[in-house]
Coordinates of N, CA and C in Angstrom, one line a residue:
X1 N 26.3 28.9 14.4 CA 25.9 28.7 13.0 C 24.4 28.4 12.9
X2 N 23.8 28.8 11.9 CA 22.1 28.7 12.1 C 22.5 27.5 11.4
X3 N 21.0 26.8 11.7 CA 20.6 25.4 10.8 C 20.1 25.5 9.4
X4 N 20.5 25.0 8.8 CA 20.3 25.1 7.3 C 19.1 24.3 7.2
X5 N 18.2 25.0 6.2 CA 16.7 24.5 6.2 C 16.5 23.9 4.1
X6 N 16.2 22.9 4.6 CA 16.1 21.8 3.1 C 14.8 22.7 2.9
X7 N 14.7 22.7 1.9 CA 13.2 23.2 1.0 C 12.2 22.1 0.9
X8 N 12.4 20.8 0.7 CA 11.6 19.5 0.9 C 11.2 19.2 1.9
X9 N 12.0 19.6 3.3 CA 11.3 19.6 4.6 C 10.5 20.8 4.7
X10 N 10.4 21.8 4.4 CA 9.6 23.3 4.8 C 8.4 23.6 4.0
X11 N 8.0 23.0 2.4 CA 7.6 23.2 1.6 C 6.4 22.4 1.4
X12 N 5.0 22.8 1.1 CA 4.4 21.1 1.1 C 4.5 21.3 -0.3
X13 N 4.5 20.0 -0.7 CA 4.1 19.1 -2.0 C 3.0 19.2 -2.4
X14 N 1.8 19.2 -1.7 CA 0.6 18.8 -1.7 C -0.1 20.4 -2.9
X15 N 0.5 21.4 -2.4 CA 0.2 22.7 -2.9 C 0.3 23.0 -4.5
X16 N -0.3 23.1 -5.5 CA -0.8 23.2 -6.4 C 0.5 24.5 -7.0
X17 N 0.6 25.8 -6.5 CA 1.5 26.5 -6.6 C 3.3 25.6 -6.8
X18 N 3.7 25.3 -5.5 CA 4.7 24.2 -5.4 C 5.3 23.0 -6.5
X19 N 4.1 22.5 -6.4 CA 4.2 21.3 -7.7 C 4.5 22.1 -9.5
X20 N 3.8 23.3 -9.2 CA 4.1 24.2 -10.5 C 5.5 24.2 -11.0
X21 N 5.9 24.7 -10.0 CA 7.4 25.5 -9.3 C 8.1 24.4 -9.3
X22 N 8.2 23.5 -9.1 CA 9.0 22.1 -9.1 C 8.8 21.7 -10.6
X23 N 7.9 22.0 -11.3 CA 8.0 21.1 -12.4 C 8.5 22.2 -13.6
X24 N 8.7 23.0 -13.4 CA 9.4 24.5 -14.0 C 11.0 24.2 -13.6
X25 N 11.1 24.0 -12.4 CA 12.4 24.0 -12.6 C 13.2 22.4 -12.6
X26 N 11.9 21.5 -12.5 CA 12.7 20.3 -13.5 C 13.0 20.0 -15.2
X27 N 12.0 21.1 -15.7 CA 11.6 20.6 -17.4 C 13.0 22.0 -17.1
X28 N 13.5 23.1 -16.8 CA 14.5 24.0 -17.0 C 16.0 23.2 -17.0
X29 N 16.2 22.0 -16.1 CA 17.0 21.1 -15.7 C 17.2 20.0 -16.9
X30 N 16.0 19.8 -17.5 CA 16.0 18.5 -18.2 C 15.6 17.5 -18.0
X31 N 14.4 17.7 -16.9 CA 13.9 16.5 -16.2 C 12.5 16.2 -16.5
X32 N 11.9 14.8 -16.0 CA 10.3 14.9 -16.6 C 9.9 15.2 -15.3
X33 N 8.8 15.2 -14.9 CA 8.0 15.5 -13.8 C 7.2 14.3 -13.4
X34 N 7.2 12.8 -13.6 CA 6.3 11.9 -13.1 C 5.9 12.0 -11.8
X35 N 4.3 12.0 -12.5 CA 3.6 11.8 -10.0 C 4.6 13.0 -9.8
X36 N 4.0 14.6 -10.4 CA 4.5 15.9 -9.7 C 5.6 15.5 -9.2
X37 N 6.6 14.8 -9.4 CA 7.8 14.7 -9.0 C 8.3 14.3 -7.5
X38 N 7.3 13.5 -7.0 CA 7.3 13.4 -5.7 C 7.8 12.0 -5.1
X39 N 7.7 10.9 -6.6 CA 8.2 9.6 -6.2 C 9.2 9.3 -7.2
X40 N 9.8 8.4 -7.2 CA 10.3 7.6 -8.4 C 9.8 7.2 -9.3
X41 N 10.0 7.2 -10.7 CA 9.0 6.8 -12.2 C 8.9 5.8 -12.3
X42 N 10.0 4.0 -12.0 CA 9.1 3.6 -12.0 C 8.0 3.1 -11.3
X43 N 7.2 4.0 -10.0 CA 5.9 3.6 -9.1 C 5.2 4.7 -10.0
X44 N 5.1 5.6 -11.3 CA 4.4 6.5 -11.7 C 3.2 5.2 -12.2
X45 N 3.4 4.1 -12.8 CA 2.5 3.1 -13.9 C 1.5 2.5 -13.2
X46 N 2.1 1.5 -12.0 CA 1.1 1.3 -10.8 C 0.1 1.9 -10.3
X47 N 0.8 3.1 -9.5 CA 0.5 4.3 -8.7 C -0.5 5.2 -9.6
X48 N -0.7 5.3 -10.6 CA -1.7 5.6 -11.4 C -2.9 4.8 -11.8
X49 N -2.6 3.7 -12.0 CA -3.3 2.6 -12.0 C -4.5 2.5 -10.5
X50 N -3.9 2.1 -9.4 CA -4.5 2.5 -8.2 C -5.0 3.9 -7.9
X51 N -4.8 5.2 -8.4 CA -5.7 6.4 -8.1 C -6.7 6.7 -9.4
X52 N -6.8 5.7 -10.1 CA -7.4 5.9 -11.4 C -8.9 5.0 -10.8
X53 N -8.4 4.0 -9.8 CA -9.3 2.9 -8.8 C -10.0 4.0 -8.3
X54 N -8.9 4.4 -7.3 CA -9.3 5.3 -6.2 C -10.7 6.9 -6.5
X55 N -10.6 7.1 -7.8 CA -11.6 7.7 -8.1 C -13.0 7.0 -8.3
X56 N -13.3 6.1 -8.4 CA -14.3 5.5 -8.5 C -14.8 4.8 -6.6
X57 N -14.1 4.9 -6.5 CA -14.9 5.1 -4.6 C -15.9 6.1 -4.5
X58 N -16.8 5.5 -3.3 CA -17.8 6.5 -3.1 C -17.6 7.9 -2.3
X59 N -17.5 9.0 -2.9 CA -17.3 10.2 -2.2 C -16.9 10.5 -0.7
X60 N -17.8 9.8 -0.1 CA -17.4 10.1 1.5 C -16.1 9.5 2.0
X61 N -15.5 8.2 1.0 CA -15.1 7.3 1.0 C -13.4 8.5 0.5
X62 N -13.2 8.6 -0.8 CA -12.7 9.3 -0.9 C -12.2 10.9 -0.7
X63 N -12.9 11.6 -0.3 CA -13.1 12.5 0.8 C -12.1 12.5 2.2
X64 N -12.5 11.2 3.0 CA -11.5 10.6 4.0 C -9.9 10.8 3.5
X65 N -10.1 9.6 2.5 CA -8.7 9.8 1.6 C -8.2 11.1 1.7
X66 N -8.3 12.0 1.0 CA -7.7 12.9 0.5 C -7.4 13.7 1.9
X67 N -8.4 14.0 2.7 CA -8.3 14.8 3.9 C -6.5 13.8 4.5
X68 N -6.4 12.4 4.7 CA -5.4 12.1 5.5 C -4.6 11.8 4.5
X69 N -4.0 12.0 2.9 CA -3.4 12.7 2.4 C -2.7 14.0 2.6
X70 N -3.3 15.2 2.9 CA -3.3 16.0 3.3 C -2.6 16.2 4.7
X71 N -3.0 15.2 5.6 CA -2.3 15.3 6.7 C -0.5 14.5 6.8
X72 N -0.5 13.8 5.9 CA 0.8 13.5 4.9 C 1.5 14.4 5.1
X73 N 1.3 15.7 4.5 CA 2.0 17.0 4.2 C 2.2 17.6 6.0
X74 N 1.3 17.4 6.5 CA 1.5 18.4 7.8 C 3.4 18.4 8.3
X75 N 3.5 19.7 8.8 CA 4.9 19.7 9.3 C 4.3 19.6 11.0
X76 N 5.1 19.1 11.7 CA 4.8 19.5 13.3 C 5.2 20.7 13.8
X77 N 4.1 21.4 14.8 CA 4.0 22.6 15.2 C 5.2 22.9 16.2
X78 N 6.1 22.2 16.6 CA 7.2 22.5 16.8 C 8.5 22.6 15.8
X79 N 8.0 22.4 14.7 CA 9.2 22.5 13.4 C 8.8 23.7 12.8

């Protein structure tokens, strides 16, 4: 029997396309989309609060950030 593959393990989040696509088929569901739907709503109030910080860092500074964000998303090359 093949292994059955979750869409939340194979899919990144991070992708602009994806986040679309998830929030199409949450508002088709009846659902809101807080924080692209990626945490629980209520860390959306905080969690905005802190990246609202996070933009006022100095570029190279947030740059870093976002790159190991990004590495967040990575699947391992054996998966």
């Amino acid at each position: 029997m093949a292994k059955q593959i979750r869409p939340q393990n194979q899919v990144a989040g991070f992708d602009s396309a994806t986040a679309m696509l998830r929030a199409l088929s949450r508002f088709l569901d009846g659902r809101d989309m807080p924080l692209m739907g990626m945490l629980p709503r209520p860390i959306e109030g905080p969690l905005s609060a802190l990246l609202g910080v996070s933009n006022r860092l100095p570029r190279r500074i947030g740059e870093k950030a976002y790159a190991a964000a990004g590495w967040e998303e990575a699947i391992a090359a054996d998966r």
